[in-house]
Amino acid sequence: MVHLLTGNPMASPTTTSFSSAVSTAATILAAAAASVIFVILRRVRYRRLGLPPGNLGLPLIGETLQLIGAYKTENPEPFIDERVKRFGPVFTTHVFGEPTVFSADPETNRFVLQNEGKLFESSYPASICNLLGKHSLLLMKGGLHKRMHSLTMSFANSSIIKDHLMVDIDRLVRFNMDSWTGRILLMEEAKKITFELTVKQMMSFDPGEWSERLRKEYLLVIEGFFTLPLPLFSTTYRKAIKARGKVAEELTVVVRRRRAAEETKKDMLGALLAAEDGFSDEEIVDFLVALLVAGYETTSTIMTLAVKFLTETPLALSQLKEEHEEIRGKKMESESLQWSDYKSMPFTQCVVNETLRVANIISGVFRRTTTDVEIKGYTIPKGWKVFSSFRAVHLDPSHFKDARSFNPWRWKSDSVTTSPYNVFTPFGGGPRLCPGYELARVELSIFLHHLVTRFSWVPAEEDKLVFFPTTRTQKRYPIIVQHRDRS
Ligand code: HEM
């Protein structure tokens, strides 16, 4: 046996391969034993800490592969359902390199959202922070966050939308749809619309060469957000960081010019430049970049999915058309929608709610505990990650009857017995409540209005919904559109 251990050159090939097989098997066995011991010790330690029950999966990768595998399909629900059934609505798992407490419980989610800045703070991986920029609203904390959040809210509130933003939303949606003919990729078109809207709202630029160039760079930045879980090894991520630099350069030029100019404009940039204590150029640029990120992918995905769900639910589509035909019937062909029109679209709001509920584009939010936190009889230690899942609540049959199907009528006030609004949080809540929630609703409603009154359409081919890395349809929802004859 000596040569087995010393690598004797006189050993025969058969003996050598036998010895190496034995040593490989021994290594595998030792590794397996070490993993089992590690898993047992970890379970004992976490139980002693008073954490919610759960399964932490394999060392390092935890349950990440199961989660990604589930979210890459049309039906990721079993990942959550199985764990809720086994451990209850608050359980411990291990995803994206860290042990995480997962909440599928609306009360816990509300507690987490409301205690932002006290017991919890928002938490993003370093790779995402680099793309957002350190002064982005999503990363800000404390007093500065409060100030910037209310400034953003004040810019996107109902009266500003009514008096200033609505006219441009209507005009730009119509302008984009003018060129629609034959086969289009709806997701791409919706993205173009939301990008142009955001650029207009932020800094008063109409669509043109500059905004299209910015959009191309921007698409690369967005790609970088979805290179998890190992972004630093990805060329897509490196390209995204480079593109982020270019976007920031372009925006810096705009900010400097506007600072130097005498005139003030009634847009987001104007509000930032006029703010009392003042913001540096870098702070403003980071803020604008993050605003584009927050409003772009979200609103355009909901636009696309609303159309997909409506196409698959003809009764809902025909009721929606009726509502919009009635509004359009009282107007000239090219007359803009007014705030009063938006307010007379009750069924549209049901469709928007139901799309937000079923699609769950922001499926939940990550937070980190800033101290030991007691929840539902468990203790979550300081520094731990918590994931408040909106998706799990929105698709839970104990909160929404027949929860997994698209049923906009459930939102009709006369059909609601216990208000689903209590557990419906597509825009989050607490101090980080989405400041664009009303703006997104208005954009969606105007988009649907012009779509159903101007076009009929059929899907160009079958397309599936997937939920990783984001909620999207696999083929960007190709449809064939036809202008409706309104005579
Ligand atoms: C359907 C469309 C949208 C959905 C579903 C959505 C959802 C959300 C959610 C869930 C959050 C909370 C994140 C957290 O708590 O960590 C959030 C935050 C945010 N949203 Fe939206 N959003 C949408 C559209 C928009 C639009 C159009 C804007 C542009 C004004 C916007 C700007 C923001 C910003 C700046 C934040 C960060 C707030 C903060 O951290 O204080 N969102 N959004």
XYZ file of C-alpha atoms and ligand atoms in Angstrom:
530
model
C 0.000 0.000 0.000
C 2.989 2.286 0.411
C 3.060 3.220 -3.266
C -0.593 4.188 -3.102
C 0.281 6.946 -0.717
C 3.676 7.954 -2.048
C 2.970 7.788 -5.742
C 5.605 5.076 -6.458
C 6.517 5.284 -10.180
C 6.824 1.503 -10.287
C 3.126 1.031 -9.492
C 1.058 -0.626 -12.261
C -1.600 1.512 -14.112
C -4.432 -0.638 -12.710
C -3.201 -0.200 -9.142
C -2.746 3.557 -9.675
C -6.264 4.085 -11.018
C -7.668 1.937 -8.198
C -5.781 3.985 -5.640
C -6.902 7.274 -7.121
C -10.524 6.046 -7.189
C -10.248 5.159 -3.500
C -8.762 8.498 -2.615
C -11.457 10.367 -4.620
C -14.174 8.355 -2.886
C -12.585 9.112 0.491
C -12.504 12.842 -0.316
C -16.147 12.814 -1.408
C -17.167 10.917 1.730
C -15.241 13.306 3.963
C -16.804 16.322 2.229
C -20.299 14.803 2.524
C -19.749 14.049 6.218
C -18.441 17.578 6.833
C -21.490 19.038 5.034
C -23.897 16.931 7.082
C -22.179 17.960 10.332
C -22.192 21.601 9.193
C -25.910 21.454 8.341
C -26.786 19.821 11.701
C -24.704 22.285 13.732
C -26.163 25.215 11.782
C -29.713 23.975 12.423
C -29.032 23.598 16.160
C -27.446 27.057 16.346
C -30.322 28.764 14.489
C -32.929 26.949 16.620
C -31.186 28.233 19.761
C -31.337 31.786 18.375
C -35.147 31.502 18.212
C -35.392 31.907 14.438
C -38.487 30.813 12.501
C -38.351 27.173 11.338
C -37.105 26.451 7.838
C -34.640 24.762 5.598
C -31.275 26.352 4.916
C -30.339 23.979 2.107
C -26.760 23.291 1.064
C -23.744 25.154 2.489
C -23.145 28.452 0.625
C -25.803 28.097 -2.083
C -28.641 27.309 0.310
C -31.925 27.089 -1.594
C -30.948 29.597 -4.308
C -31.040 27.074 -7.142
C -34.496 25.802 -6.164
C -35.751 29.398 -5.998
C -34.292 30.370 -9.383
C -35.517 27.103 -10.919
C -39.068 27.780 -9.701
C -39.109 31.438 -10.801
C -37.917 30.521 -14.297
C -41.191 28.662 -14.861
C -44.735 29.893 -15.419
C -45.711 28.632 -11.984
C -43.190 29.482 -9.243
C -45.805 29.185 -6.498
C -44.859 25.679 -5.272
C -41.534 27.061 -3.957
C -43.407 29.253 -1.486
C -46.471 26.999 -1.032
C -44.401 23.982 0.031
C -42.449 25.952 2.628
C -45.505 27.757 3.999
C -47.266 24.393 4.353
C -44.286 22.845 6.149
C -43.091 25.726 8.321
C -45.858 28.365 8.395
C -46.021 31.818 6.714
C -42.790 33.074 8.322
C -39.865 30.736 7.658
C -36.097 30.741 7.356
C -34.337 29.957 4.106
C -30.931 30.657 2.571
C -30.913 32.485 -0.769
C -28.400 34.562 -2.740
C -25.567 33.755 -0.365
C -27.279 34.624 2.930
C -29.673 33.140 5.451
C -32.950 35.012 5.072
C -36.250 35.146 6.941
C -39.048 34.908 4.380
C -42.464 36.353 5.195
C -45.639 35.322 3.396
C -47.653 36.898 6.198
C -49.405 40.278 5.592
C -49.143 41.359 9.241
C -45.407 40.691 9.339
C -44.967 42.458 5.996
C -46.803 45.525 7.286
C -44.635 45.521 10.430
C -41.471 45.324 8.317
C -42.546 48.113 5.936
C -43.730 50.436 8.695
C -40.551 49.989 10.745
C -38.224 50.986 7.919
C -35.497 53.197 9.346
C -36.202 51.962 12.914
C -35.927 48.164 13.166
C -35.154 47.516 9.500
C -33.413 49.185 6.632
C -33.556 48.482 2.924
C -30.768 46.319 1.699
C -29.343 45.821 -1.785
C -26.257 43.874 -2.899
C -23.146 45.988 -3.592
C -23.456 45.268 -7.335
C -26.890 46.959 -7.411
C -25.692 49.894 -5.280
C -22.918 50.551 -7.823
C -25.453 50.720 -10.634
C -27.875 52.932 -8.734
C -25.280 55.383 -7.412
C -24.780 56.140 -3.733
C -27.170 59.113 -3.699
C -30.099 57.219 -5.154
C -33.376 57.472 -3.223
C -33.539 53.695 -2.979
C -30.274 53.648 -1.014
C -30.683 56.819 1.038
C -31.302 56.542 4.758
C -32.458 58.727 7.651
C -33.323 62.405 7.346
C -32.019 62.804 3.805
C -34.202 59.930 2.625
C -37.233 61.482 4.284
C -36.590 64.808 2.594
C -35.955 63.345 -0.868
C -38.882 60.956 -0.595
C -41.337 63.729 0.175
C -39.855 65.882 -2.601
C -40.455 63.029 -5.063
C -43.973 62.483 -3.714
C -44.738 66.162 -4.075
C -43.626 66.052 -7.687
C -45.778 63.054 -8.636
C -48.923 63.793 -6.609
C -52.434 63.951 -8.062
C -52.607 67.710 -8.516
C -49.267 67.889 -10.374
C -50.306 64.970 -12.582
C -53.672 66.627 -13.224
C -52.320 70.105 -13.976
C -48.984 69.365 -15.643
C -48.069 65.765 -16.411
C -51.285 64.368 -17.848
C -51.241 66.366 -21.058
C -47.761 65.081 -21.951
C -48.619 61.519 -21.023
C -51.598 61.627 -23.376
C -49.591 63.261 -26.171
C -46.571 60.949 -25.949
C -48.638 57.762 -25.739
C -50.563 58.795 -28.848
C -47.403 59.891 -30.651
C -45.779 56.493 -30.088
C -48.863 54.546 -31.127
C -49.101 56.512 -34.405
C -46.304 54.414 -35.857
C -47.728 51.042 -34.797
C -48.553 48.751 -37.651
C -48.533 44.990 -38.238
C -46.347 42.944 -35.901
C -44.961 44.735 -32.856
C -43.180 43.612 -29.699
C -45.487 45.122 -27.136
C -42.962 45.013 -24.295
C -40.439 47.004 -26.377
C -43.040 49.572 -27.364
C -44.224 49.959 -23.774
C -40.631 50.432 -22.609
C -40.044 53.118 -25.203
C -43.184 54.928 -24.070
C -42.332 54.804 -20.354
C -38.752 55.889 -20.973
C -39.854 58.903 -22.997
C -42.465 59.785 -20.389
C -39.937 59.640 -17.561
C -37.377 61.749 -19.441
C -40.066 64.319 -20.176
C -41.257 64.396 -16.557
C -37.737 64.592 -15.167
C -36.193 67.214 -17.415
C -38.747 68.344 -20.038
C -37.059 66.714 -23.037
C -39.266 65.553 -25.876
C -38.348 62.294 -27.651
C -35.517 62.756 -30.140
C -31.991 61.708 -30.975
C -30.640 62.563 -27.519
C -33.257 60.611 -25.571
C -32.939 57.614 -27.917
C -29.149 57.569 -27.410
C -29.649 57.794 -23.665
C -32.183 54.962 -23.840
C -29.723 52.680 -25.656
C -27.116 53.192 -22.905
C -29.814 52.850 -20.341
C -30.894 49.439 -21.635
C -27.351 48.213 -20.912
C -27.537 49.596 -17.377
C -30.838 47.806 -16.770
C -29.352 44.486 -17.995
C -26.791 44.804 -15.217
C -29.488 44.587 -12.549
C -30.410 41.105 -13.647
C -27.051 39.379 -13.629
C -27.510 37.985 -10.130
C -26.298 35.896 -8.383
C -22.661 36.384 -9.548
C -22.632 39.799 -11.221
C -18.972 40.575 -10.718
C -17.980 37.737 -13.057
C -20.318 38.855 -15.785
C -19.441 40.857 -18.898
C -23.044 42.093 -18.973
C -22.469 43.628 -15.557
C -19.195 45.259 -16.596
C -20.891 46.706 -19.683
C -23.696 47.965 -17.441
C -21.260 49.803 -15.173
C -19.627 51.419 -18.212
C -23.007 52.434 -19.625
C -23.981 53.815 -16.217
C -20.944 56.068 -16.430
C -22.037 57.349 -19.842
C -25.621 57.964 -18.691
C -24.296 59.871 -15.680
C -22.047 61.985 -17.958
C -24.981 62.899 -20.224
C -27.170 63.790 -17.259
C -24.406 65.821 -15.616
C -24.198 68.019 -18.725
C -27.963 68.606 -18.552
C -27.841 69.424 -14.823
C -24.959 71.897 -15.273
C -26.685 73.654 -18.172
C -29.902 73.969 -16.242
C -28.078 75.269 -13.170
C -26.416 77.931 -15.290
C -29.609 78.933 -17.082
C -31.789 81.721 -15.730
C -35.189 80.155 -16.443
C -36.740 77.625 -14.093
C -38.800 74.737 -15.398
C -41.659 72.937 -13.697
C -40.136 69.482 -13.827
C -38.388 67.141 -11.406
C -34.978 68.612 -12.166
C -36.382 72.103 -11.570
C -37.681 70.985 -8.155
C -34.301 69.491 -7.227
C -32.377 72.581 -8.314
C -34.736 74.842 -6.401
C -34.738 72.715 -3.211
C -34.004 74.704 -0.069
C -30.728 73.200 1.194
C -29.563 72.447 -2.348
C -28.186 69.249 -3.826
C -24.847 68.676 -5.542
C -24.714 67.718 -9.252
C -23.686 64.195 -8.299
C -26.610 63.821 -5.893
C -29.064 65.017 -8.533
C -27.643 62.725 -11.221
C -27.795 59.647 -8.961
C -31.323 60.595 -8.045
C -32.399 60.871 -11.705
C -30.720 57.586 -12.668
C -32.575 55.755 -9.898
C -35.877 57.372 -10.809
C -35.506 56.074 -14.357
C -34.760 52.594 -13.009
C -37.709 52.613 -10.619
C -40.364 53.752 -13.071
C -39.227 52.205 -16.341
C -39.234 48.421 -16.160
C -42.125 48.349 -13.657
C -44.697 50.429 -15.531
C -43.869 49.011 -18.976
C -44.154 45.419 -17.719
C -47.543 46.116 -16.176
C -48.704 47.731 -19.457
C -47.687 44.609 -21.384
C -49.116 42.123 -18.922
C -52.422 43.978 -18.642
C -52.793 43.531 -22.412
C -51.808 39.857 -22.203
C -54.276 39.120 -19.400
C -57.049 41.056 -21.174
C -56.407 39.199 -24.438
C -56.799 35.944 -22.520
C -59.988 37.199 -20.793
C -62.243 38.435 -23.648
C -65.126 39.380 -21.355
C -62.885 41.770 -19.414
C -61.489 43.203 -22.657
C -64.938 43.923 -24.016
C -66.034 45.606 -20.737
C -62.879 47.714 -20.797
C -63.504 48.724 -24.426
C -67.050 49.740 -23.546
C -65.793 51.983 -20.724
C -63.290 53.710 -23.007
C -65.591 53.979 -26.019
C -68.003 55.879 -23.817
C -65.288 58.369 -22.843
C -63.954 58.697 -26.401
C -67.476 59.017 -27.788
C -67.835 62.368 -26.026
C -64.595 63.732 -27.504
C -63.109 64.800 -30.791
C -60.813 62.232 -32.440
C -57.561 63.828 -31.266
C -58.783 65.473 -28.054
C -56.649 64.769 -24.957
C -57.930 62.966 -21.924
C -58.635 65.104 -18.875
C -58.356 64.296 -15.182
C -62.170 63.908 -15.060
C -61.894 61.219 -17.787
C -59.277 59.381 -15.743
C -61.600 59.538 -12.763
C -64.415 57.937 -14.761
C -62.598 54.681 -15.498
C -63.664 52.409 -12.620
C -63.298 49.143 -14.520
C -59.862 50.197 -15.792
C -58.757 50.575 -12.166
C -60.017 47.035 -11.497
C -57.904 45.807 -14.434
C -54.837 47.716 -13.200
C -55.222 46.345 -9.651
C -55.715 42.817 -10.847
C -52.704 42.993 -13.171
C -50.559 44.316 -10.308
C -51.847 41.535 -8.057
C -51.354 38.627 -10.449
C -48.094 39.797 -12.034
C -46.332 41.044 -8.888
C -43.505 42.663 -10.777
C -41.941 43.718 -7.487
C -42.505 40.380 -5.823
C -41.374 41.713 -2.448
C -38.685 43.744 -0.717
C -35.459 42.862 1.068
C -34.696 44.484 4.389
C -31.942 44.050 6.993
C -32.583 44.116 10.748
C -30.767 46.925 12.574
C -31.276 45.244 15.969
C -32.656 41.938 17.292
C -36.325 41.956 16.263
C -39.182 39.950 17.823
C -41.805 38.859 15.306
C -44.602 36.366 15.919
C -42.746 34.785 18.842
C -39.483 34.415 16.899
C -36.274 36.428 17.163
C -34.539 37.699 14.066
C -30.977 38.627 15.022
C -29.448 42.010 14.189
C -27.978 42.161 10.690
C -30.179 39.407 9.258
C -31.972 39.652 5.931
C -35.747 39.594 5.752
C -37.744 39.204 2.557
C -41.324 40.493 2.749
C -43.077 38.705 -0.077
C -45.998 40.617 -1.593
C -46.409 37.880 -4.157
C -47.046 35.188 -1.528
C -49.808 37.305 0.052
C -51.371 38.427 -3.248
C -51.634 34.845 -4.447
C -52.815 33.348 -1.174
C -56.346 31.895 -1.501
C -57.077 32.803 2.121
C -56.846 36.506 1.156
C -58.129 36.398 -2.434
C -60.735 33.883 -3.553
C -59.550 31.864 -6.553
C -56.307 33.771 -6.088
C -54.365 32.334 -8.997
C -56.709 33.513 -11.718
C -57.104 36.925 -13.346
C -60.459 38.308 -12.238
C -60.682 42.131 -12.417
C -64.285 42.045 -11.154
C -63.038 41.101 -7.683
C -62.071 44.786 -7.259
C -65.580 46.118 -7.894
C -66.496 47.741 -4.620
C -69.925 46.093 -4.494
C -68.384 42.620 -4.812
C -65.795 43.056 -2.089
C -66.848 41.743 1.296
C -63.622 42.086 3.253
C -61.439 44.733 1.686
C -58.536 43.203 -0.238
C -56.804 46.584 -0.004
C -55.622 45.675 3.531
C -53.279 43.054 2.174
C -52.623 44.515 -1.270
C -49.199 46.161 -1.396
C -47.924 46.285 -5.001
C -46.365 49.681 -4.269
C -44.897 48.717 -0.899
C -45.696 50.861 2.125
C -44.332 52.853 5.045
C -41.572 55.434 4.547
C -40.513 53.826 1.242
C -43.979 53.688 -0.311
C -43.541 54.057 -4.079
C -43.736 57.802 -4.836
C -44.798 56.972 -8.409
C -47.901 54.940 -7.518
C -50.452 57.441 -8.810
C -48.360 58.383 -11.826
C -48.028 54.718 -12.811
C -51.814 54.256 -12.554
C -52.478 57.299 -14.727
C -49.919 56.191 -17.345
C -51.423 52.706 -17.451
C -54.973 54.026 -17.773
C -54.116 56.416 -20.604
C -52.140 53.710 -22.383
C -55.082 51.287 -22.174
C -57.489 53.995 -23.333
C -55.621 54.699 -26.560
C -54.850 51.050 -27.167
C -58.430 49.793 -26.985
C -60.021 52.751 -28.757
C -57.539 52.795 -31.649
C -56.532 49.176 -32.213
C -57.631 45.618 -32.319
C -54.914 42.971 -31.969
C -54.153 39.261 -31.802
C -51.094 37.549 -30.312
C -48.540 36.895 -33.074
C -47.342 33.722 -31.340
C -47.632 31.979 -28.022
C -45.662 33.660 -25.259
C -45.060 32.567 -21.695
C -44.723 34.455 -18.428
C -41.552 33.856 -16.396
C -40.524 35.410 -13.102
C -36.724 35.303 -13.052
C -34.675 37.482 -13.177
C -37.762 39.693 -13.459
C -41.391 39.193 -14.312
C -41.597 39.272 -18.098
C -42.883 37.314 -21.056
C -40.243 35.220 -22.773
C -40.743 36.750 -26.239
C -41.608 40.336 -25.236
C -45.232 39.679 -26.197
C -45.402 39.933 -30.004
C -48.840 40.994 -31.262
C -50.325 41.951 -34.630
C -52.155 45.242 -34.422
C -54.768 46.670 -36.722
C -56.115 50.228 -36.669
C -59.794 50.254 -35.789
C -62.184 51.911 -38.146
C -63.971 54.428 -35.929
C -66.380 55.727 -38.542
C -46.450 49.693 -11.882
C -45.464 50.503 -11.579
C -44.709 50.513 -10.283
C -44.626 49.598 -9.272
C -45.329 48.253 -9.166
C -43.728 50.134 -8.264
C -43.425 49.497 -7.069
C -42.592 50.017 -6.109
C -42.329 49.404 -4.822
C -42.906 48.096 -4.331
C -41.464 50.220 -4.156
C -40.953 50.030 -2.725
C -39.539 49.519 -2.659
C -39.093 49.318 -1.222
O -39.880 49.412 -0.287
O -37.904 49.032 -1.050
C -41.155 51.334 -5.022
C -40.280 52.345 -4.707
C -39.990 53.386 -5.560
N -40.635 53.695 -6.739
Fe -42.047 52.594 -7.654
N -43.274 51.359 -8.688
C -43.864 51.642 -9.905
C -43.719 52.793 -10.650
C -42.935 53.855 -10.305
C -42.817 55.093 -11.055
C -43.604 55.450 -12.326
C -41.903 55.853 -10.426
C -41.452 57.245 -10.834
C -41.724 58.286 -10.148
C -41.426 55.107 -9.269
C -40.464 55.543 -8.375
C -40.085 54.858 -7.231
C -39.007 55.300 -6.350
C -38.137 56.527 -6.552
C -38.956 54.382 -5.293
C -38.007 54.402 -4.099
C -38.703 54.983 -2.893
C -37.842 54.981 -1.654
O -36.978 54.110 -1.504
O -38.065 55.862 -0.830
N -42.087 53.919 -9.227
N -41.869 51.197 -6.199
